Amino acid sequence: MTHEFDSIIAIADELEISRQALNRKAKRLNIDLSKKSFTDTEWKLLASTKRKPKQSTLSNYVDTFTAQQLQLIAEQRLTETNKTLIAYQEKENQPKKGFWRRLYGLPL
């Protein structure tokens, strides 16, 4: 059985795609659109090859978001460690009280 059409626009309308998309698809599948009649196998090829939605874009966003979260966590930990180190160094730099000052609680 053959599928016959009057124009390329009629073919595109039947497949519910644009004329440009039809031309690209026919070129990719090596189908001649100028004859305007197609065998069952050619028609199935034209009708069945649908574009798959891009899932990679969504996964790229998820990967980017996860990487940003991990980077933020690492920066927060680094900041916390720096604050702890600064507090420890300040404590170490204070002069230590001698034995008698600690015993009697005398100020420096």
PDB file of N, CA and C in Angstrom:
ATOM      1  N   MET A   1       0.840  -1.178   0.000  1.00  0.00           N
ATOM      2  CA  MET A   1       0.000   0.000   0.000  1.00  0.00           C
ATOM      3  C   MET A   1       0.891   1.249   0.000  1.00  0.00           C
ATOM      4  N   THR A   2       0.507   2.224  -0.763  1.00  0.00           N
ATOM      5  CA  THR A   2       1.282   3.463  -0.822  1.00  0.00           C
ATOM      6  C   THR A   2       0.474   4.607  -0.227  1.00  0.00           C
ATOM      7  N   HIS A   3       1.200   5.546   0.286  1.00  0.00           N
ATOM      8  CA  HIS A   3       0.606   6.756   0.850  1.00  0.00           C
ATOM      9  C   HIS A   3       0.931   7.893  -0.107  1.00  0.00           C
ATOM     10  N   GLU A   4      -0.118   8.516  -0.688  1.00  0.00           N
ATOM     11  CA  GLU A   4       0.090   9.569  -1.682  1.00  0.00           C
ATOM     12  C   GLU A   4      -0.425  10.904  -1.156  1.00  0.00           C
ATOM     13  N   PHE A   5       0.330  11.947  -1.493  1.00  0.00           N
ATOM     14  CA  PHE A   5      -0.016  13.293  -1.048  1.00  0.00           C
ATOM     15  C   PHE A   5       0.159  14.266  -2.199  1.00  0.00           C
ATOM     16  N   ASP A   6      -0.540  15.406  -2.101  1.00  0.00           N
ATOM     17  CA  ASP A   6      -0.467  16.422  -3.147  1.00  0.00           C
ATOM     18  C   ASP A   6       0.763  17.318  -3.007  1.00  0.00           C
ATOM     19  N   SER A   7       1.153  17.584  -1.767  1.00  0.00           N
ATOM     20  CA  SER A   7       2.280  18.499  -1.554  1.00  0.00           C
ATOM     21  C   SER A   7       3.066  18.093  -0.308  1.00  0.00           C
ATOM     22  N   ILE A   8       4.216  18.709  -0.184  1.00  0.00           N
ATOM     23  CA  ILE A   8       5.051  18.448   0.990  1.00  0.00           C
ATOM     24  C   ILE A   8       4.378  18.999   2.250  1.00  0.00           C
ATOM     25  N   ILE A   9       3.654  20.087   2.096  1.00  0.00           N
ATOM     26  CA  ILE A   9       2.938  20.668   3.239  1.00  0.00           C
ATOM     27  C   ILE A   9       1.873  19.700   3.746  1.00  0.00           C
ATOM     28  N   ALA A  10       1.204  18.992   2.833  1.00  0.00           N
ATOM     29  CA  ALA A  10       0.195  18.006   3.238  1.00  0.00           C
ATOM     30  C   ALA A  10       0.844  16.859   4.008  1.00  0.00           C
ATOM     31  N   ILE A  11       2.038  16.464   3.580  1.00  0.00           N
ATOM     32  CA  ILE A  11       2.765  15.399   4.289  1.00  0.00           C
ATOM     33  C   ILE A  11       3.121  15.880   5.700  1.00  0.00           C
ATOM     34  N   ALA A  12       3.639  17.096   5.781  1.00  0.00           N
ATOM     35  CA  ALA A  12       4.024  17.654   7.082  1.00  0.00           C
ATOM     36  C   ALA A  12       2.813  17.786   8.000  1.00  0.00           C
ATOM     37  N   ASP A  13       1.679  18.212   7.442  1.00  0.00           N
ATOM     38  CA  ASP A  13       0.457  18.323   8.241  1.00  0.00           C
ATOM     39  C   ASP A  13      -0.001  16.962   8.743  1.00  0.00           C
ATOM     40  N   GLU A  14       0.102  15.953   7.900  1.00  0.00           N
ATOM     41  CA  GLU A  14      -0.296  14.596   8.287  1.00  0.00           C
ATOM     42  C   GLU A  14       0.582  14.074   9.424  1.00  0.00           C
ATOM     43  N   LEU A  15       1.870  14.386   9.358  1.00  0.00           N
ATOM     44  CA  LEU A  15       2.801  13.929  10.396  1.00  0.00           C
ATOM     45  C   LEU A  15       2.828  14.860  11.614  1.00  0.00           C
ATOM     46  N   GLU A  16       2.139  16.000  11.506  1.00  0.00           N
ATOM     47  CA  GLU A  16       2.081  16.998  12.570  1.00  0.00           C
ATOM     48  C   GLU A  16       3.464  17.531  12.943  1.00  0.00           C
ATOM     49  N   ILE A  17       4.254  17.822  11.905  1.00  0.00           N
ATOM     50  CA  ILE A  17       5.567  18.432  12.094  1.00  0.00           C
ATOM     51  C   ILE A  17       5.707  19.566  11.086  1.00  0.00           C
ATOM     52  N   SER A  18       6.708  20.390  11.273  1.00  0.00           N
ATOM     53  CA  SER A  18       6.920  21.494  10.334  1.00  0.00           C
ATOM     54  C   SER A  18       7.544  20.966   9.043  1.00  0.00           C
ATOM     55  N   ARG A  19       7.458  21.780   8.010  1.00  0.00           N
ATOM     56  CA  ARG A  19       8.017  21.388   6.722  1.00  0.00           C
ATOM     57  C   ARG A  19       9.537  21.234   6.818  1.00  0.00           C
ATOM     58  N   GLN A  20      10.179  22.118   7.568  1.00  0.00           N
ATOM     59  CA  GLN A  20      11.625  22.035   7.740  1.00  0.00           C
ATOM     60  C   GLN A  20      12.015  20.749   8.459  1.00  0.00           C
ATOM     61  N   ALA A  21      11.247  20.397   9.483  1.00  0.00           N
ATOM     62  CA  ALA A  21      11.529  19.157  10.209  1.00  0.00           C
ATOM     63  C   ALA A  21      11.327  17.950   9.303  1.00  0.00           C
ATOM     64  N   LEU A  22      10.308  18.004   8.460  1.00  0.00           N
ATOM     65  CA  LEU A  22      10.066  16.914   7.511  1.00  0.00           C
ATOM     66  C   LEU A  22      11.234  16.776   6.547  1.00  0.00           C
ATOM     67  N   ASN A  23      11.723  17.892   6.031  1.00  0.00           N
ATOM     68  CA  ASN A  23      12.865  17.844   5.111  1.00  0.00           C
ATOM     69  C   ASN A  23      14.111  17.277   5.787  1.00  0.00           C
ATOM     70  N   ARG A  24      14.369  17.688   7.028  1.00  0.00           N
ATOM     71  CA  ARG A  24      15.525  17.160   7.755  1.00  0.00           C
ATOM     72  C   ARG A  24      15.385  15.664   8.006  1.00  0.00           C
ATOM     73  N   LYS A  25      14.185  15.261   8.398  1.00  0.00           N
ATOM     74  CA  LYS A  25      13.940  13.848   8.688  1.00  0.00           C
ATOM     75  C   LYS A  25      14.089  13.007   7.427  1.00  0.00           C
ATOM     76  N   ALA A  26      13.539  13.480   6.315  1.00  0.00           N
ATOM     77  CA  ALA A  26      13.635  12.739   5.052  1.00  0.00           C
ATOM     78  C   ALA A  26      15.081  12.652   4.591  1.00  0.00           C
ATOM     79  N   LYS A  27      15.829  13.723   4.762  1.00  0.00           N
ATOM     80  CA  LYS A  27      17.239  13.710   4.370  1.00  0.00           C
ATOM     81  C   LYS A  27      18.017  12.722   5.229  1.00  0.00           C
ATOM     82  N   ARG A  28      17.735  12.719   6.533  1.00  0.00           N
ATOM     83  CA  ARG A  28      18.419  11.804   7.445  1.00  0.00           C
ATOM     84  C   ARG A  28      18.101  10.342   7.124  1.00  0.00           C
ATOM     85  N   LEU A  29      16.855  10.072   6.678  1.00  0.00           N
ATOM     86  CA  LEU A  29      16.427   8.701   6.380  1.00  0.00           C
ATOM     87  C   LEU A  29      16.610   8.331   4.906  1.00  0.00           C
ATOM     88  N   ASN A  30      17.166   9.238   4.105  1.00  0.00           N
ATOM     89  CA  ASN A  30      17.369   9.020   2.663  1.00  0.00           C
ATOM     90  C   ASN A  30      16.059   8.710   1.946  1.00  0.00           C
ATOM     91  N   ILE A  31      15.045   9.507   2.203  1.00  0.00           N
ATOM     92  CA  ILE A  31      13.744   9.353   1.550  1.00  0.00           C
ATOM     93  C   ILE A  31      13.525  10.560   0.652  1.00  0.00           C
ATOM     94  N   ASP A  32      13.146  10.309  -0.589  1.00  0.00           N
ATOM     95  CA  ASP A  32      12.921  11.377  -1.563  1.00  0.00           C
ATOM     96  C   ASP A  32      11.501  11.912  -1.405  1.00  0.00           C
ATOM     97  N   LEU A  33      11.372  13.182  -1.023  1.00  0.00           N
ATOM     98  CA  LEU A  33      10.055  13.786  -0.816  1.00  0.00           C
ATOM     99  C   LEU A  33       9.414  14.256  -2.118  1.00  0.00           C
ATOM    100  N   SER A  34      10.194  14.388  -3.169  1.00  0.00           N
ATOM    101  CA  SER A  34       9.644  14.933  -4.412  1.00  0.00           C
ATOM    102  C   SER A  34       8.668  13.977  -5.088  1.00  0.00           C
ATOM    103  N   LYS A  35       8.765  12.694  -4.808  1.00  0.00           N
ATOM    104  CA  LYS A  35       7.843  11.737  -5.447  1.00  0.00           C
ATOM    105  C   LYS A  35       6.441  11.789  -4.836  1.00  0.00           C
ATOM    106  N   LYS A  36       6.316  12.248  -3.603  1.00  0.00           N
ATOM    107  CA  LYS A  36       5.041  12.458  -2.902  1.00  0.00           C
ATOM    108  C   LYS A  36       4.196  11.201  -2.734  1.00  0.00           C
ATOM    109  N   SER A  37       4.771  10.050  -2.939  1.00  0.00           N
ATOM    110  CA  SER A  37       4.095   8.793  -2.598  1.00  0.00           C
ATOM    111  C   SER A  37       5.127   7.916  -1.901  1.00  0.00           C
ATOM    112  N   PHE A  38       4.670   7.243  -0.868  1.00  0.00           N
ATOM    113  CA  PHE A  38       5.594   6.501  -0.023  1.00  0.00           C
ATOM    114  C   PHE A  38       5.091   5.087   0.200  1.00  0.00           C
ATOM    115  N   THR A  39       6.032   4.163   0.314  1.00  0.00           N
ATOM    116  CA  THR A  39       5.666   2.792   0.656  1.00  0.00           C
ATOM    117  C   THR A  39       5.359   2.742   2.148  1.00  0.00           C
ATOM    118  N   ASP A  40       4.818   1.604   2.579  1.00  0.00           N
ATOM    119  CA  ASP A  40       4.496   1.457   4.004  1.00  0.00           C
ATOM    120  C   ASP A  40       5.738   1.607   4.877  1.00  0.00           C
ATOM    121  N   THR A  41       6.837   1.010   4.453  1.00  0.00           N
ATOM    122  CA  THR A  41       8.054   1.083   5.275  1.00  0.00           C
ATOM    123  C   THR A  41       8.580   2.516   5.357  1.00  0.00           C
ATOM    124  N   GLU A  42       8.553   3.241   4.234  1.00  0.00           N
ATOM    125  CA  GLU A  42       9.001   4.633   4.259  1.00  0.00           C
ATOM    126  C   GLU A  42       8.090   5.479   5.148  1.00  0.00           C
ATOM    127  N   TRP A  43       6.796   5.238   5.027  1.00  0.00           N
ATOM    128  CA  TRP A  43       5.839   6.002   5.830  1.00  0.00           C
ATOM    129  C   TRP A  43       6.019   5.715   7.323  1.00  0.00           C
ATOM    130  N   LYS A  44       6.242   4.443   7.663  1.00  0.00           N
ATOM    131  CA  LYS A  44       6.457   4.089   9.070  1.00  0.00           C
ATOM    132  C   LYS A  44       7.713   4.765   9.608  1.00  0.00           C
ATOM    133  N   LEU A  45       8.756   4.816   8.762  1.00  0.00           N
ATOM    134  CA  LEU A  45       9.979   5.490   9.188  1.00  0.00           C
ATOM    135  C   LEU A  45       9.731   6.977   9.432  1.00  0.00           C
ATOM    136  N   LEU A  46       9.021   7.609   8.515  1.00  0.00           N
ATOM    137  CA  LEU A  46       8.730   9.038   8.681  1.00  0.00           C
ATOM    138  C   LEU A  46       7.835   9.295   9.892  1.00  0.00           C
ATOM    139  N   ALA A  47       6.869   8.431  10.104  1.00  0.00           N
ATOM    140  CA  ALA A  47       5.907   8.638  11.186  1.00  0.00           C
ATOM    141  C   ALA A  47       6.462   8.227  12.547  1.00  0.00           C
ATOM    142  N   SER A  48       7.349   7.252  12.580  1.00  0.00           N
ATOM    143  CA  SER A  48       7.759   6.693  13.869  1.00  0.00           C
ATOM    144  C   SER A  48       8.948   7.395  14.502  1.00  0.00           C
ATOM    145  N   THR A  49       9.763   8.016  13.722  1.00  0.00           N
ATOM    146  CA  THR A  49      10.948   8.627  14.323  1.00  0.00           C
ATOM    147  C   THR A  49      10.566   9.935  14.988  1.00  0.00           C
ATOM    148  N   LYS A  50      10.293   9.862  16.256  1.00  0.00           N
ATOM    149  CA  LYS A  50       9.925  11.027  17.056  1.00  0.00           C
ATOM    150  C   LYS A  50      11.158  11.481  17.828  1.00  0.00           C
ATOM    151  N   ARG A  51      11.210  12.749  18.091  1.00  0.00           N
ATOM    152  CA  ARG A  51      12.307  13.262  18.904  1.00  0.00           C
ATOM    153  C   ARG A  51      12.078  12.884  20.357  1.00  0.00           C
ATOM    154  N   LYS A  52      13.161  12.538  20.993  1.00  0.00           N
ATOM    155  CA  LYS A  52      13.092  12.226  22.411  1.00  0.00           C
ATOM    156  C   LYS A  52      13.339  13.509  23.189  1.00  0.00           C
ATOM    157  N   PRO A  53      12.587  13.723  24.250  1.00  0.00           N
ATOM    158  CA  PRO A  53      12.826  14.931  25.041  1.00  0.00           C
ATOM    159  C   PRO A  53      14.213  14.883  25.671  1.00  0.00           C
ATOM    160  N   LYS A  54      14.807  16.027  25.811  1.00  0.00           N
ATOM    161  CA  LYS A  54      16.159  16.084  26.345  1.00  0.00           C
ATOM    162  C   LYS A  54      16.125  15.901  27.855  1.00  0.00           C
ATOM    163  N   GLN A  55      16.513  14.734  28.289  1.00  0.00           N
ATOM    164  CA  GLN A  55      16.611  14.459  29.715  1.00  0.00           C
ATOM    165  C   GLN A  55      17.955  14.919  30.249  1.00  0.00           C
ATOM    166  N   SER A  56      18.927  15.011  29.350  1.00  0.00           N
ATOM    167  CA  SER A  56      20.260  15.386  29.794  1.00  0.00           C
ATOM    168  C   SER A  56      20.281  16.798  30.366  1.00  0.00           C
ATOM    169  N   THR A  57      19.444  17.681  29.845  1.00  0.00           N
ATOM    170  CA  THR A  57      19.409  19.052  30.346  1.00  0.00           C
ATOM    171  C   THR A  57      18.983  19.069  31.808  1.00  0.00           C
ATOM    172  N   LEU A  58      17.950  18.304  32.123  1.00  0.00           N
ATOM    173  CA  LEU A  58      17.479  18.245  33.500  1.00  0.00           C
ATOM    174  C   LEU A  58      18.547  17.650  34.409  1.00  0.00           C
ATOM    175  N   SER A  59      19.184  16.578  33.969  1.00  0.00           N
ATOM    176  CA  SER A  59      20.213  15.967  34.808  1.00  0.00           C
ATOM    177  C   SER A  59      21.419  16.895  34.952  1.00  0.00           C
ATOM    178  N   ASN A  60      21.707  17.705  33.930  1.00  0.00           N
ATOM    179  CA  ASN A  60      22.795  18.682  34.048  1.00  0.00           C
ATOM    180  C   ASN A  60      22.480  19.714  35.119  1.00  0.00           C
ATOM    181  N   TYR A  61      21.216  20.167  35.166  1.00  0.00           N
ATOM    182  CA  TYR A  61      20.822  21.119  36.199  1.00  0.00           C
ATOM    183  C   TYR A  61      20.948  20.499  37.588  1.00  0.00           C
ATOM    184  N   VAL A  62      20.530  19.251  37.718  1.00  0.00           N
ATOM    185  CA  VAL A  62      20.619  18.564  39.008  1.00  0.00           C
ATOM    186  C   VAL A  62      22.079  18.408  39.416  1.00  0.00           C
ATOM    187  N   ASP A  63      22.932  18.012  38.463  1.00  0.00           N
ATOM    188  CA  ASP A  63      24.356  17.851  38.759  1.00  0.00           C
ATOM    189  C   ASP A  63      24.987  19.179  39.169  1.00  0.00           C
ATOM    190  N   THR A  64      24.642  20.232  38.457  1.00  0.00           N
ATOM    191  CA  THR A  64      25.180  21.557  38.772  1.00  0.00           C
ATOM    192  C   THR A  64      24.723  22.006  40.154  1.00  0.00           C
ATOM    193  N   PHE A  65      23.444  21.802  40.447  1.00  0.00           N
ATOM    194  CA  PHE A  65      22.898  22.194  41.744  1.00  0.00           C
ATOM    195  C   PHE A  65      23.569  21.412  42.870  1.00  0.00           C
ATOM    196  N   THR A  66      23.750  20.113  42.679  1.00  0.00           N
ATOM    197  CA  THR A  66      24.401  19.279  43.688  1.00  0.00           C
ATOM    198  C   THR A  66      25.843  19.721  43.898  1.00  0.00           C
ATOM    199  N   ALA A  67      26.538  20.015  42.815  1.00  0.00           N
ATOM    200  CA  ALA A  67      27.925  20.473  42.925  1.00  0.00           C
ATOM    201  C   ALA A  67      28.000  21.798  43.674  1.00  0.00           C
ATOM    202  N   GLN A  68      27.061  22.689  43.407  1.00  0.00           N
ATOM    203  CA  GLN A  68      27.039  23.973  44.110  1.00  0.00           C
ATOM    204  C   GLN A  68      26.767  23.779  45.598  1.00  0.00           C
ATOM    205  N   GLN A  69      25.862  22.863  45.915  1.00  0.00           N
ATOM    206  CA  GLN A  69      25.568  22.590  47.328  1.00  0.00           C
ATOM    207  C   GLN A  69      26.802  22.032  48.034  1.00  0.00           C
ATOM    208  N   LEU A  70      27.496  21.099  47.385  1.00  0.00           N
ATOM    209  CA  LEU A  70      28.693  20.518  47.988  1.00  0.00           C
ATOM    210  C   LEU A  70      29.778  21.573  48.173  1.00  0.00           C
ATOM    211  N   GLN A  71      29.917  22.457  47.200  1.00  0.00           N
ATOM    212  CA  GLN A  71      30.903  23.520  47.308  1.00  0.00           C
ATOM    213  C   GLN A  71      30.549  24.462  48.461  1.00  0.00           C
ATOM    214  N   LEU A  72      29.275  24.777  48.606  1.00  0.00           N
ATOM    215  CA  LEU A  72      28.833  25.650  49.695  1.00  0.00           C
ATOM    216  C   LEU A  72      29.100  25.005  51.054  1.00  0.00           C
ATOM    217  N   ILE A  73      28.820  23.713  51.166  1.00  0.00           N
ATOM    218  CA  ILE A  73      29.081  22.996  52.420  1.00  0.00           C
ATOM    219  C   ILE A  73      30.569  23.018  52.740  1.00  0.00           C
ATOM    220  N   ALA A  74      31.406  22.792  51.722  1.00  0.00           N
ATOM    221  CA  ALA A  74      32.853  22.804  51.933  1.00  0.00           C
ATOM    222  C   ALA A  74      33.329  24.187  52.375  1.00  0.00           C
ATOM    223  N   GLU A  75      32.798  25.232  51.768  1.00  0.00           N
ATOM    224  CA  GLU A  75      33.179  26.595  52.156  1.00  0.00           C
ATOM    225  C   GLU A  75      32.736  26.904  53.580  1.00  0.00           C
ATOM    226  N   GLN A  76      31.541  26.441  53.965  1.00  0.00           N
ATOM    227  CA  GLN A  76      31.060  26.671  55.328  1.00  0.00           C
ATOM    228  C   GLN A  76      31.948  25.958  56.341  1.00  0.00           C
ATOM    229  N   ARG A  77      32.351  24.732  56.021  1.00  0.00           N
ATOM    230  CA  ARG A  77      33.236  23.990  56.930  1.00  0.00           C
ATOM    231  C   ARG A  77      34.590  24.676  57.045  1.00  0.00           C
ATOM    232  N   LEU A  78      35.099  25.182  55.927  1.00  0.00           N
ATOM    233  CA  LEU A  78      36.379  25.880  55.945  1.00  0.00           C
ATOM    234  C   LEU A  78      36.291  27.147  56.791  1.00  0.00           C
ATOM    235  N   THR A  79      35.211  27.880  56.647  1.00  0.00           N
ATOM    236  CA  THR A  79      35.010  29.097  57.437  1.00  0.00           C
ATOM    237  C   THR A  79      34.926  28.760  58.924  1.00  0.00           C
ATOM    238  N   GLU A  80      34.195  27.707  59.241  1.00  0.00           N
ATOM    239  CA  GLU A  80      34.062  27.285  60.641  1.00  0.00           C
ATOM    240  C   GLU A  80      35.418  26.866  61.208  1.00  0.00           C
ATOM    241  N   THR A  81      36.198  26.141  60.431  1.00  0.00           N
ATOM    242  CA  THR A  81      37.524  25.708  60.872  1.00  0.00           C
ATOM    243  C   THR A  81      38.437  26.910  61.082  1.00  0.00           C
ATOM    244  N   ASN A  82      38.364  27.874  60.173  1.00  0.00           N
ATOM    245  CA  ASN A  82      39.185  29.087  60.322  1.00  0.00           C
ATOM    246  C   ASN A  82      38.814  29.849  61.590  1.00  0.00           C
ATOM    247  N   LYS A  83      37.521  29.959  61.873  1.00  0.00           N
ATOM    248  CA  LYS A  83      37.081  30.657  63.086  1.00  0.00           C
ATOM    249  C   LYS A  83      37.585  29.937  64.332  1.00  0.00           C
ATOM    250  N   THR A  84      37.518  28.613  64.328  1.00  0.00           N
ATOM    251  CA  THR A  84      37.997  27.824  65.464  1.00  0.00           C
ATOM    252  C   THR A  84      39.499  28.010  65.645  1.00  0.00           C
ATOM    253  N   LEU A  85      40.236  28.015  64.547  1.00  0.00           N
ATOM    254  CA  LEU A  85      41.686  28.194  64.602  1.00  0.00           C
ATOM    255  C   LEU A  85      42.046  29.577  65.131  1.00  0.00           C
ATOM    256  N   ILE A  86      41.351  30.598  64.682  1.00  0.00           N
ATOM    257  CA  ILE A  86      41.610  31.964  65.150  1.00  0.00           C
ATOM    258  C   ILE A  86      41.332  32.070  66.644  1.00  0.00           C
ATOM    259  N   ALA A  87      40.221  31.480  67.099  1.00  0.00           N
ATOM    260  CA  ALA A  87      39.894  31.510  68.533  1.00  0.00           C
ATOM    261  C   ALA A  87      40.964  30.788  69.342  1.00  0.00           C
ATOM    262  N   TYR A  88      41.450  29.666  68.859  1.00  0.00           N
ATOM    263  CA  TYR A  88      42.488  28.912  69.562  1.00  0.00           C
ATOM    264  C   TYR A  88      43.785  29.710  69.618  1.00  0.00           C
ATOM    265  N   GLN A  89      44.157  30.353  68.498  1.00  0.00           N
ATOM    266  CA  GLN A  89      45.392  31.139  68.473  1.00  0.00           C
ATOM    267  C   GLN A  89      45.303  32.333  69.412  1.00  0.00           C
ATOM    268  N   GLU A  90      44.141  32.981  69.479  1.00  0.00           N
ATOM    269  CA  GLU A  90      43.973  34.103  70.399  1.00  0.00           C
ATOM    270  C   GLU A  90      44.104  33.640  71.843  1.00  0.00           C
ATOM    271  N   LYS A  91      43.565  32.473  72.119  1.00  0.00           N
ATOM    272  CA  LYS A  91      43.657  31.925  73.476  1.00  0.00           C
ATOM    273  C   LYS A  91      45.111  31.600  73.820  1.00  0.00           C
ATOM    274  N   GLU A  92      45.865  31.076  72.870  1.00  0.00           N
ATOM    275  CA  GLU A  92      47.264  30.726  73.097  1.00  0.00           C
ATOM    276  C   GLU A  92      48.140  31.970  73.250  1.00  0.00           C
ATOM    277  N   ASN A  93      47.775  33.045  72.574  1.00  0.00           N
ATOM    278  CA  ASN A  93      48.592  34.260  72.608  1.00  0.00           C
ATOM    279  C   ASN A  93      48.398  35.076  73.884  1.00  0.00           C
ATOM    280  N   GLN A  94      47.362  34.800  74.653  1.00  0.00           N
ATOM    281  CA  GLN A  94      47.151  35.522  75.904  1.00  0.00           C
ATOM    282  C   GLN A  94      48.218  35.085  76.909  1.00  0.00           C
ATOM    283  N   PRO A  95      48.727  36.042  77.679  1.00  0.00           N
ATOM    284  CA  PRO A  95      49.748  35.654  78.671  1.00  0.00           C
ATOM    285  C   PRO A  95      49.134  34.746  79.743  1.00  0.00           C
ATOM    286  N   LYS A  96      49.924  33.743  80.115  1.00  0.00           N
ATOM    287  CA  LYS A  96      49.435  32.793  81.117  1.00  0.00           C
ATOM    288  C   LYS A  96      49.657  33.359  82.521  1.00  0.00           C
ATOM    289  N   LYS A  97      48.735  33.017  83.403  1.00  0.00           N
ATOM    290  CA  LYS A  97      48.847  33.454  84.788  1.00  0.00           C
ATOM    291  C   LYS A  97      49.870  32.565  85.494  1.00  0.00           C
ATOM    292  N   GLY A  98      50.589  33.178  86.322  1.00  0.00           N
ATOM    293  CA  GLY A  98      51.547  32.425  87.122  1.00  0.00           C
ATOM    294  C   GLY A  98      50.838  31.647  88.231  1.00  0.00           C
ATOM    295  N   PHE A  99      51.625  30.894  88.969  1.00  0.00           N
ATOM    296  CA  PHE A  99      51.080  30.060  90.028  1.00  0.00           C
ATOM    297  C   PHE A  99      50.364  30.893  91.077  1.00  0.00           C
ATOM    298  N   TRP A 100      51.011  31.973  91.586  1.00  0.00           N
ATOM    299  CA  TRP A 100      50.437  32.764  92.665  1.00  0.00           C
ATOM    300  C   TRP A 100      49.209  33.537  92.199  1.00  0.00           C
ATOM    301  N   ARG A 101      49.202  33.960  90.943  1.00  0.00           N
ATOM    302  CA  ARG A 101      48.041  34.693  90.420  1.00  0.00           C
ATOM    303  C   ARG A 101      46.836  33.753  90.318  1.00  0.00           C
ATOM    304  N   ARG A 102      47.093  32.543  89.894  1.00  0.00           N
ATOM    305  CA  ARG A 102      45.980  31.595  89.824  1.00  0.00           C
ATOM    306  C   ARG A 102      45.502  31.231  91.228  1.00  0.00           C
ATOM    307  N   LEU A 103      46.436  31.106  92.163  1.00  0.00           N
ATOM    308  CA  LEU A 103      46.090  30.708  93.515  1.00  0.00           C
ATOM    309  C   LEU A 103      45.269  31.788  94.222  1.00  0.00           C
ATOM    310  N   TYR A 104      45.661  33.034  94.104  1.00  0.00           N
ATOM    311  CA  TYR A 104      44.977  34.110  94.804  1.00  0.00           C
ATOM    312  C   TYR A 104      44.006  34.881  93.920  1.00  0.00           C
ATOM    313  N   GLY A 105      43.946  34.586  92.622  1.00  0.00           N
ATOM    314  CA  GLY A 105      43.015  35.235  91.713  1.00  0.00           C
ATOM    315  C   GLY A 105      43.322  36.691  91.466  1.00  0.00           C
ATOM    316  N   LEU A 106      44.581  37.044  91.496  1.00  0.00           N
ATOM    317  CA  LEU A 106      44.978  38.427  91.265  1.00  0.00           C
ATOM    318  C   LEU A 106      44.875  38.749  89.772  1.00  0.00           C
ATOM    319  N   PRO A 107      44.439  39.983  89.434  1.00  0.00           N
ATOM    320  CA  PRO A 107      44.387  40.359  88.011  1.00  0.00           C
ATOM    321  C   PRO A 107      45.780  40.618  87.467  1.00  0.00           C
ATOM    322  N   LEU A 108      45.908  40.618  86.194  1.00  0.00           N
ATOM    323  CA  LEU A 108      47.207  40.857  85.558  1.00  0.00           C
ATOM    324  C   LEU A 108      47.639  42.262  85.651  1.00  0.00           C
TER     325      LEU A 108
END
